[in-house]
Short mmCIF file of C-alpha atoms and ligand atoms in Angstrom, two decimals:
data_model
loop_
_atom_site.label_atom_id
_atom_site.label_comp_id
_atom_site.label_asym_id
_atom_site.label_seq_id
_atom_site.Cartn_x
_atom_site.Cartn_y
_atom_site.Cartn_z
CA MET A 1 0.00 0.18 0.01
CA THR A 2 1.04 3.55 -0.74
CA GLU A 3 0.16 6.72 1.00
CA TYR A 4 -2.45 7.33 -1.55
CA PHE A 5 -4.41 4.07 -0.75
CA LYS A 6 -5.07 3.60 3.27
CA TYR A 7 -7.50 2.63 5.67
CA GLN A 8 -9.28 5.25 7.86
CA GLN A 9 -12.27 4.10 10.20
CA ALA A 10 -12.01 0.60 9.04
CA GLN A 11 -12.71 1.79 5.29
CA LEU A 12 -10.03 1.69 2.49
CA TYR A 13 -9.81 5.14 0.70
CA VAL A 14 -8.08 6.42 -2.46
CA GLU A 15 -6.95 10.00 -1.53
CA SER A 16 -10.12 11.49 0.14
CA VAL A 17 -12.66 9.04 -1.20
CA PRO A 18 -13.87 5.64 0.14
CA LEU A 19 -13.33 3.11 -2.39
CA GLU A 20 -16.75 1.54 -1.42
CA SER A 21 -18.59 4.58 -2.36
CA ILE A 22 -16.96 4.27 -5.95
CA ALA A 23 -17.87 0.63 -6.29
CA GLN A 24 -21.59 1.22 -5.27
CA ARG A 25 -21.93 4.30 -7.74
CA TYR A 26 -19.83 2.91 -10.63
CA GLY A 27 -20.25 -0.74 -10.38
CA THR A 28 -17.53 -3.52 -10.37
CA PRO A 29 -15.20 -4.62 -11.67
CA CYS A 30 -13.60 -1.06 -11.97
CA TYR A 31 -10.13 0.30 -12.18
CA VAL A 32 -9.62 3.37 -9.87
CA TYR A 33 -6.50 5.52 -10.23
CA SER A 34 -4.97 8.34 -8.06
CA ARG A 35 -3.92 11.36 -9.82
CA ALA A 36 -1.71 12.40 -6.95
CA ALA A 37 0.16 9.05 -7.00
CA LEU A 38 0.75 9.36 -10.85
CA THR A 39 2.02 13.20 -10.26
CA ASP A 40 4.14 11.93 -7.37
CA GLY A 41 5.94 9.03 -9.36
CA TYR A 42 6.62 11.32 -12.25
CA ARG A 43 7.92 14.32 -10.05
CA GLN A 44 10.42 11.82 -8.19
CA PHE A 45 11.97 11.08 -11.71
CA ALA A 46 11.99 14.72 -12.64
CA ASP A 47 13.65 15.70 -9.36
CA ALA A 48 16.01 13.22 -9.48
CA LEU A 49 17.27 14.02 -13.01
CA LYS A 50 16.97 17.76 -12.90
CA GLY A 51 20.64 18.46 -12.80
CA ARG A 52 21.04 16.84 -16.21
CA GLU A 53 19.43 17.18 -19.63
CA HIS A 54 16.89 14.57 -19.77
CA LEU A 55 13.46 13.13 -21.06
CA ILE A 56 11.19 10.83 -19.19
CA CYS A 57 9.32 8.72 -21.85
CA TYR A 58 6.39 7.21 -20.11
CA ALA A 59 5.94 3.72 -21.76
CA VAL A 60 2.45 3.72 -22.91
CA LYS A 61 1.60 0.03 -22.90
CA ALA A 62 1.81 -0.06 -19.23
CA ASN A 63 -1.54 1.90 -19.10
CA SER A 64 -2.70 3.71 -22.24
CA ASN A 65 -5.86 5.56 -20.93
CA LEU A 66 -6.12 8.96 -22.49
CA ALA A 67 -6.64 10.74 -19.21
CA ILE A 68 -3.38 9.11 -17.64
CA LEU A 69 -1.44 9.93 -20.69
CA ASN A 70 -2.67 13.55 -20.43
CA VAL A 71 -1.78 13.62 -16.79
CA PHE A 72 1.92 12.68 -17.70
CA ALA A 73 1.86 15.09 -20.84
CA ARG A 74 0.93 18.04 -18.71
CA LEU A 75 3.77 17.27 -16.49
CA GLY A 76 6.21 17.55 -19.51
CA ALA A 77 6.54 13.82 -20.13
CA GLY A 78 7.57 12.17 -23.31
CA PHE A 79 6.22 8.88 -24.38
CA ASP A 80 7.67 5.42 -25.46
CA ILE A 81 5.42 3.73 -27.82
CA VAL A 82 5.37 0.27 -29.48
CA SER A 83 2.69 0.66 -32.12
CA GLY A 84 1.10 3.27 -34.39
CA GLY A 85 -2.12 2.75 -32.39
CA GLU A 86 -0.20 4.07 -29.18
CA LEU A 87 1.15 7.12 -31.32
CA GLN A 88 -2.40 8.10 -32.02
CA ARG A 89 -3.33 7.76 -28.31
CA VAL A 90 -0.47 9.98 -27.37
CA LEU A 91 -1.60 12.67 -29.85
CA ALA A 92 -5.22 12.36 -28.78
CA ALA A 93 -4.23 12.99 -25.25
CA GLY A 94 -2.24 16.05 -25.78
CA GLY A 95 1.22 14.58 -25.95
CA GLN A 96 3.89 16.03 -28.11
CA ALA A 97 4.99 14.05 -31.24
CA ASN A 98 8.85 15.45 -30.60
CA LYS A 99 8.94 13.91 -27.48
CA VAL A 100 7.95 10.34 -28.56
CA VAL A 101 10.42 7.35 -28.98
CA PHE A 102 9.18 4.41 -31.08
CA SER A 103 10.22 1.00 -29.93
CA GLY A 104 9.06 -2.53 -31.08
CA VAL A 105 10.48 -5.33 -33.24
CA GLY A 106 7.79 -5.41 -36.00
CA LYS A 107 7.20 -1.94 -37.12
CA THR A 108 5.13 -1.76 -40.29
CA GLU A 109 5.47 0.62 -43.15
CA GLU A 110 2.21 2.22 -42.44
CA GLU A 111 3.28 2.86 -38.67
CA MET A 112 6.64 4.18 -39.92
CA ARG A 113 4.99 6.62 -42.19
CA MET A 114 2.50 7.76 -39.37
CA ALA A 115 5.44 8.37 -37.13
CA LEU A 116 7.48 10.23 -39.89
CA GLU A 117 4.63 12.37 -40.66
CA ALA A 118 3.93 13.25 -37.01
CA GLY A 119 7.74 14.14 -36.60
CA ILE A 120 8.64 11.79 -33.64
CA LEU A 121 11.76 12.32 -31.68
CA CYS A 122 13.27 8.71 -32.47
CA PHE A 123 12.85 5.38 -33.76
CA ASN A 124 14.40 2.87 -31.64
CA VAL A 125 15.46 0.48 -34.41
CA GLU A 126 15.67 -3.33 -33.38
CA SER A 127 17.16 -4.94 -36.44
CA ALA A 128 19.11 -4.43 -39.62
CA PRO A 129 16.05 -5.13 -41.86
CA GLU A 130 13.87 -2.56 -39.93
CA LEU A 131 16.60 0.04 -40.66
CA ASP A 132 16.56 -0.82 -44.54
CA ARG A 133 13.01 -0.43 -44.50
CA LEU A 134 12.89 2.89 -42.48
CA ASN A 135 15.44 4.26 -44.84
CA SER A 136 13.24 3.54 -47.80
CA VAL A 137 9.92 4.67 -46.28
CA ALA A 138 11.61 7.94 -45.33
CA ALA A 139 13.13 8.27 -48.89
CA SER A 140 9.51 7.82 -50.37
CA MET A 141 8.36 10.76 -48.27
CA GLY A 142 11.54 12.90 -48.75
CA LYS A 143 12.08 12.67 -45.06
CA VAL A 144 15.09 11.88 -42.86
CA ALA A 145 14.38 9.50 -40.02
CA PRO A 146 16.11 9.93 -36.58
CA ILE A 147 17.37 6.63 -35.04
CA SER A 148 18.74 4.94 -32.21
CA LEU A 149 19.71 1.41 -32.17
CA ARG A 150 18.38 -0.71 -29.50
CA VAL A 151 21.42 -2.91 -28.55
CA ASN A 152 20.94 -6.11 -26.57
CA PRO A 153 23.46 -5.93 -23.71
CA ASP A 154 23.32 -9.61 -22.94
CA VAL A 155 22.75 -9.18 -19.21
CA ASP A 156 20.25 -11.04 -16.96
CA ALA A 157 17.63 -8.76 -15.67
CA LYS A 158 16.78 -11.58 -12.78
CA THR A 159 13.14 -11.08 -13.54
CA HIS A 160 10.31 -13.37 -14.65
CA PRO A 161 11.24 -14.94 -18.02
CA TYR A 162 8.57 -13.56 -20.00
CA ILE A 163 9.48 -10.12 -19.09
CA SER A 164 13.16 -10.37 -19.38
CA THR A 165 14.14 -8.84 -22.74
CA GLY A 166 17.98 -8.30 -22.54
CA LEU A 167 19.42 -11.62 -22.98
CA LYS A 168 20.91 -13.00 -26.25
CA GLN A 169 18.23 -15.52 -26.76
CA ASN A 170 15.47 -12.66 -26.56
CA LYS A 171 13.94 -11.36 -29.73
CA PHE A 172 14.72 -7.76 -28.92
CA GLY A 173 17.43 -5.41 -30.22
CA VAL A 174 20.36 -5.96 -32.14
CA ALA A 175 23.26 -8.15 -30.88
CA TYR A 176 25.81 -6.39 -29.02
CA THR A 177 28.55 -7.79 -31.25
CA GLU A 178 26.80 -6.44 -34.56
CA ALA A 179 25.70 -3.17 -33.28
CA LEU A 180 29.09 -1.34 -34.63
CA SER A 181 28.64 -2.79 -38.29
CA ILE A 182 24.94 -1.72 -38.35
CA TYR A 183 25.67 1.61 -37.07
CA ARG A 184 28.09 2.09 -39.81
CA LYS A 185 25.80 0.97 -42.24
CA ALA A 186 23.16 3.48 -40.88
CA ALA A 187 25.55 6.22 -41.00
CA ALA A 188 26.04 5.65 -44.87
CA MET A 189 22.08 5.92 -45.30
CA PRO A 190 20.78 9.05 -46.94
CA HIS A 191 17.52 9.04 -45.20
CA ILE A 192 18.65 8.03 -41.89
CA ARG A 193 20.08 10.32 -38.99
CA ILE A 194 21.74 8.60 -36.04
CA THR A 195 20.81 10.32 -32.91
CA GLY A 196 21.30 7.83 -30.09
CA MET A 197 21.56 4.49 -28.51
CA ASP A 198 18.84 2.62 -26.54
CA CYS A 199 18.61 -0.50 -24.31
CA HIS A 200 15.80 -2.11 -22.26
CA ILE A 201 16.63 -5.15 -20.63
CA GLY A 202 13.24 -6.24 -18.77
CA SER A 203 10.68 -5.21 -16.57
CA GLN A 204 9.90 -5.49 -12.76
CA LEU A 205 13.59 -5.40 -11.87
CA THR A 206 14.20 -5.13 -8.10
CA GLU A 207 17.88 -4.43 -8.14
CA THR A 208 20.10 -1.68 -9.73
CA SER A 209 23.10 -3.93 -10.69
CA PRO A 210 21.48 -5.24 -14.10
CA PHE A 211 20.79 -1.53 -15.11
CA ILE A 212 24.25 -0.60 -14.42
CA ALA A 213 25.66 -3.40 -16.20
CA ALA A 214 23.51 -2.60 -19.31
CA ALA A 215 24.87 1.10 -18.90
CA GLU A 216 28.40 0.08 -18.84
CA LYS A 217 27.98 -2.24 -21.93
CA VAL A 218 26.15 0.63 -23.75
CA LEU A 219 28.85 3.26 -22.86
CA ALA A 220 31.66 0.80 -24.07
CA LEU A 221 29.86 0.67 -27.55
CA VAL A 222 29.44 4.53 -27.50
CA ASP A 223 33.18 4.75 -27.09
CA GLN A 224 33.74 2.34 -30.03
CA LEU A 225 31.57 4.37 -32.15
CA GLU A 226 33.19 7.59 -31.48
CA ALA A 227 36.17 6.01 -32.34
CA ALA A 228 34.59 5.37 -35.54
CA GLY A 229 33.52 8.94 -35.95
CA ILE A 230 29.78 8.34 -35.14
CA VAL A 231 28.69 10.84 -32.27
CA LEU A 232 25.41 10.32 -30.63
CA GLU A 233 23.20 13.04 -28.86
CA HIS A 234 21.30 10.90 -26.53
CA LEU A 235 21.25 7.65 -24.73
CA ASP A 236 18.13 5.98 -23.74
CA LEU A 237 18.34 3.50 -20.76
CA GLY A 238 15.02 2.11 -21.01
CA GLY A 239 12.39 1.42 -18.36
CA GLY A 240 12.02 -1.73 -16.11
CA LEU A 241 12.27 -0.44 -12.60
CA GLY A 242 10.08 -2.78 -10.42
CA ILE A 243 7.41 -1.91 -7.79
CA ARG A 244 6.45 -3.50 -4.56
CA TYR A 245 3.51 -6.07 -4.92
CA ASP A 246 4.25 -8.03 -1.73
CA ASP A 247 7.57 -8.07 0.01
CA GLU A 248 9.78 -6.93 -2.85
CA THR A 249 12.35 -4.08 -2.16
CA PRO A 250 12.98 -2.43 -5.30
CA PRO A 251 15.25 0.68 -5.37
CA ALA A 252 13.62 4.02 -4.76
CA ILE A 253 13.16 6.06 -8.00
CA ALA A 254 15.75 8.61 -6.47
CA ASP A 255 18.25 6.06 -6.02
CA TYR A 256 17.87 4.42 -9.39
CA ALA A 257 18.19 7.58 -11.09
CA GLN A 258 21.15 8.61 -9.17
CA SER A 259 22.90 5.34 -10.13
CA LEU A 260 22.11 5.88 -13.66
CA LEU A 261 23.53 9.68 -13.27
CA ASN A 262 26.59 8.17 -11.88
CA ALA A 263 27.19 5.79 -14.67
CA LEU A 264 26.81 8.45 -17.00
CA GLU A 265 29.29 10.91 -15.26
CA GLY A 266 31.29 13.01 -17.63
CA ARG A 267 29.32 12.06 -20.66
CA PRO A 268 27.61 14.96 -22.59
CA HIS A 269 24.57 13.01 -23.76
CA LYS A 270 20.90 13.78 -23.02
CA LEU A 271 19.67 10.74 -20.82
CA ILE A 272 16.22 9.25 -21.76
CA VAL A 273 14.44 6.90 -19.60
CA GLU A 274 11.29 4.85 -20.21
CA PRO A 275 9.48 4.06 -17.14
CA GLY A 276 6.11 2.36 -17.37
CA ARG A 277 5.19 0.10 -14.27
CA VAL A 278 6.76 2.18 -11.83
CA LEU A 279 4.74 5.30 -12.61
CA VAL A 280 1.40 3.61 -12.45
CA GLY A 281 1.38 0.31 -10.91
CA ASN A 282 0.85 1.60 -7.47
CA ALA A 283 -1.26 4.26 -8.65
CA GLY A 284 -4.13 2.09 -9.58
CA VAL A 285 -6.58 -0.63 -7.78
CA LEU A 286 -9.20 -3.10 -9.30
CA LEU A 287 -12.40 -3.15 -7.27
CA THR A 288 -14.37 -6.40 -7.39
CA ARG A 289 -17.25 -7.82 -5.68
CA ILE A 290 -17.63 -11.06 -4.10
CA GLU A 291 -20.54 -12.90 -5.82
CA TYR A 292 -20.31 -16.18 -3.91
CA ILE A 293 -18.60 -17.84 -1.23
CA LYS A 294 -18.04 -21.38 -1.92
CA HIS A 295 -16.61 -23.91 0.69
CA GLY A 296 -15.12 -26.87 -1.28
CA GLU A 297 -13.61 -30.11 0.39
CA GLU A 298 -10.03 -28.83 0.50
CA LYS A 299 -10.46 -25.19 -0.16
CA ASN A 300 -12.84 -22.14 0.25
CA PHE A 301 -13.33 -19.96 -2.78
CA ALA A 302 -14.34 -16.35 -3.23
CA ILE A 303 -15.77 -16.20 -6.55
CA VAL A 304 -15.70 -12.42 -7.76
CA ASP A 305 -16.82 -10.52 -10.74
CA ALA A 306 -13.40 -9.59 -12.06
CA ALA A 307 -11.63 -12.15 -13.95
CA MET A 308 -8.41 -12.91 -16.11
CA ASN A 309 -9.75 -11.05 -18.78
CA ASP A 310 -9.74 -7.91 -16.56
CA LEU A 311 -6.24 -8.53 -14.94
CA MET A 312 -4.36 -11.23 -16.72
CA ARG A 313 -1.07 -10.93 -14.70
CA PRO A 314 -1.79 -13.81 -12.00
CA ALA A 315 -2.75 -16.31 -14.78
CA LEU A 316 0.09 -14.98 -17.26
CA TYR A 317 3.10 -14.64 -14.82
CA ASP A 318 1.68 -16.12 -11.56
CA ALA A 319 1.98 -12.53 -10.29
CA TYR A 320 1.01 -11.73 -6.89
CA HIS A 321 -1.35 -8.87 -5.99
CA ALA A 322 -2.33 -7.94 -2.55
CA ILE A 323 -6.15 -8.37 -2.10
CA LEU A 324 -7.72 -6.11 0.50
CA PRO A 325 -11.45 -5.80 1.86
CA LEU A 326 -12.71 -2.31 1.30
CA ARG A 327 -14.37 -2.43 4.80
CA GLU A 328 -12.70 -4.30 7.52
CA ARG A 329 -14.72 -6.76 9.63
CA ASP A 330 -14.31 -8.21 13.13
CA GLU A 331 -15.18 -11.64 12.08
CA ALA A 332 -12.35 -14.40 12.15
CA ALA A 333 -10.56 -14.75 8.91
CA GLN A 334 -10.44 -17.69 6.76
CA HIS A 335 -8.23 -18.63 3.81
CA TYR A 336 -9.64 -18.22 0.33
CA ASP A 337 -8.66 -18.67 -3.31
CA ILE A 338 -9.98 -15.54 -4.95
CA VAL A 339 -11.29 -16.57 -8.44
CA GLY A 340 -13.09 -15.21 -11.48
CA PRO A 341 -16.13 -16.78 -13.44
CA ILE A 342 -14.16 -17.60 -16.48
CA CYS A 343 -13.95 -21.37 -17.51
CA GLU A 344 -10.29 -21.84 -17.03
CA THR A 345 -8.42 -23.08 -13.77
CA GLY A 346 -5.97 -20.17 -14.57
CA ASP A 347 -8.58 -17.77 -13.77
CA PHE A 348 -7.46 -16.65 -10.33
CA ILE A 349 -6.65 -13.34 -9.02
CA GLY A 350 -5.16 -14.68 -5.76
CA ARG A 351 -4.62 -17.88 -3.94
CA GLY A 352 -4.78 -18.85 -0.18
CA ARG A 353 -5.60 -15.48 0.78
CA GLU A 354 -6.71 -14.77 4.52
CA LEU A 355 -9.63 -12.58 4.64
CA ALA A 356 -12.68 -11.66 6.78
CA VAL A 357 -15.36 -11.48 3.99
CA THR A 358 -18.70 -12.49 3.17
CA GLN A 359 -20.92 -12.55 -0.01
CA GLY A 360 -21.49 -9.04 -1.41
CA ASP A 361 -18.44 -7.54 0.00
CA THR A 362 -16.15 -5.65 -2.21
CA LEU A 363 -12.36 -6.41 -2.55
CA GLY A 364 -9.62 -3.96 -3.75
CA VAL A 365 -6.91 -5.77 -5.97
CA MET A 366 -3.77 -3.68 -5.22
CA SER A 367 -0.81 -2.44 -7.42
CA ALA A 368 -3.27 -3.14 -10.39
CA GLY A 369 -2.48 0.29 -12.30
CA ALA A 370 0.19 -1.22 -14.56
CA TYR A 371 -0.38 -3.86 -17.29
CA GLY A 372 -4.08 -4.31 -15.78
CA MET A 373 -6.54 -2.67 -18.09
CA SER A 374 -3.93 -2.52 -20.75
CA MET A 375 -3.79 -6.10 -21.24
CA SER A 376 -7.50 -6.88 -20.59
CA SER A 377 -9.61 -8.59 -23.18
CA ASN A 378 -13.03 -9.52 -23.79
CA TYR A 379 -12.84 -13.26 -23.25
CA ASN A 380 -16.06 -14.90 -22.40
CA THR A 381 -17.83 -11.95 -23.94
CA ARG A 382 -17.16 -10.00 -20.86
CA PRO A 383 -17.19 -6.02 -21.33
CA ARG A 384 -13.95 -4.27 -20.08
CA ALA A 385 -14.10 -2.69 -16.72
CA ALA A 386 -14.96 0.93 -16.22
CA GLU A 387 -11.95 3.28 -15.24
CA ILE A 388 -12.12 6.11 -12.79
CA MET A 389 -9.60 8.71 -11.60
CA VAL A 390 -9.66 10.28 -8.11
CA ASP A 391 -8.27 13.60 -7.71
CA GLY A 392 -8.50 14.71 -4.00
CA VAL A 393 -12.36 14.35 -3.52
CA ALA A 394 -13.30 14.76 -7.33
CA ILE A 395 -14.21 11.32 -8.97
CA HIS A 396 -13.90 11.20 -12.63
CA VAL A 397 -14.99 8.37 -14.98
CA ILE A 398 -12.18 8.30 -17.60
CA ARG A 399 -13.44 5.17 -19.40
CA GLU A 400 -17.06 3.91 -19.51
CA ARG A 401 -17.84 0.36 -18.80
CA GLU A 402 -17.96 -1.37 -22.18
CA LEU A 403 -21.42 -2.60 -23.30
CA VAL A 404 -21.89 -6.12 -24.64
CA SER A 405 -23.57 -4.58 -27.82
CA GLN A 406 -20.09 -2.96 -28.69
CA LEU A 407 -18.56 -6.21 -28.41
CA PHE A 408 -20.02 -7.81 -31.38
CA ALA A 409 -20.97 -4.45 -33.34
CA ALA A 410 -18.36 -5.25 -36.10
CA GLU A 411 -19.43 -8.78 -36.51
CA LYS A 412 -21.65 -10.07 -39.31
CA ILE A 413 -23.82 -13.21 -39.91
CA ILE A 414 -23.32 -14.60 -43.45
CA ALA A 415 -26.02 -16.00 -45.56
C1 LIG B 501 7.55 -2.28 -21.70
C2 LIG B 501 8.84 -1.29 -22.05
C3 LIG B 501 9.19 -0.19 -21.34
C4 LIG B 501 8.65 -0.23 -19.77
O1 LIG B 501 8.81 -1.15 -19.09
P1 LIG B 501 8.36 -1.10 -17.33
O2 LIG B 501 8.90 -2.40 -16.84
O3 LIG B 501 6.91 -0.89 -17.54
O4 LIG B 501 8.97 0.22 -16.83
C5 LIG B 501 10.17 0.61 -21.61
N1 LIG B 501 10.82 0.23 -22.73
C6 LIG B 501 10.46 -0.53 -23.58
C7 LIG B 501 11.11 -0.77 -24.95
C8 LIG B 501 9.50 -1.38 -23.36
O5 LIG B 501 9.07 -2.51 -24.15
#
């Protein structure tokens, strides 16, 4: 729990609003975000980096709601995008194209055209064939594309294998040993302008050392490039800083930022970072109501109205989210598996949790602001949850609950 989500008189609050009142008024399942928490996270980065030229590019895929993007845009953020769709979201939310970096291994020609048209800051190129394609797309538009190569530093991020991206066997970036020759090729392309180098080694990292190991490998390559006459303007050290879900002890934003600054000491480059999870994860909670309590032979189940389609992380990564009752009860606690209504055994939100609850109670699934709504689906023809942003005492609906009719509006029965 953070200072933005806490109990007062046995009720769980977000900022100055009891979460139960939101559940009653807007229904469940429902994501609730704290604007103050979002702002606080961003400011911690900005303060820590203020002595150096920098750009904080929020990783849009962590949570791409327009209201959230808008909060960061107003604070001065740039954005790290991985699709043309995310670029359109950033622009619709009031973000500036010239603060956007575009990552991803599979950029299409159409996405490249859209980004060149908008005038983004940098394409984070992930392969030699992508570089060729970008050069020819830019040529066809009479433009020059600013690029950085995403190098794969081959360091172990020591996180879940599905969210580790900086090892040799991963699909991301160009191999460390090939980077120099690809940069040379890029330098000779008429519609490419080399502006930087980037890396991103994984997500939910709870130690600083892999970030520093990656930065050191990047800097060694920067030296080789400079010796070859290729000078860079910026270094983009990616995102990946972890948060506390359970008992993890990730470094504070300020300490992480300071260790990046130390690693870059004496270097003239502008520093770009791409934080996602750490800016939104603990700023959000998923509210869900208990539909039934079921006492099985071996286990008790609390069957709730949120499911793996709303929050996929437990099913996908066996991820842990704290689960708290919105109203504390005096009764004795029992152990429950908190499960959704979907026909999959993997459809659980939490297992073996000690809770004093009864049918009809509402629970808060904590730390759900990152990779929650943005990974949600309509599996089982379940409309996606509503999203709410709280700002002090004010409650704003930032995404209406989906309607079932919207889910099959684009489908057609054939004769
Ligand atoms: C996902 C991603 C990020 C953000 O990662 P977090 O762990 O959410 O901070 C940053 N950069 C790239 C290239 C990514 O793919």
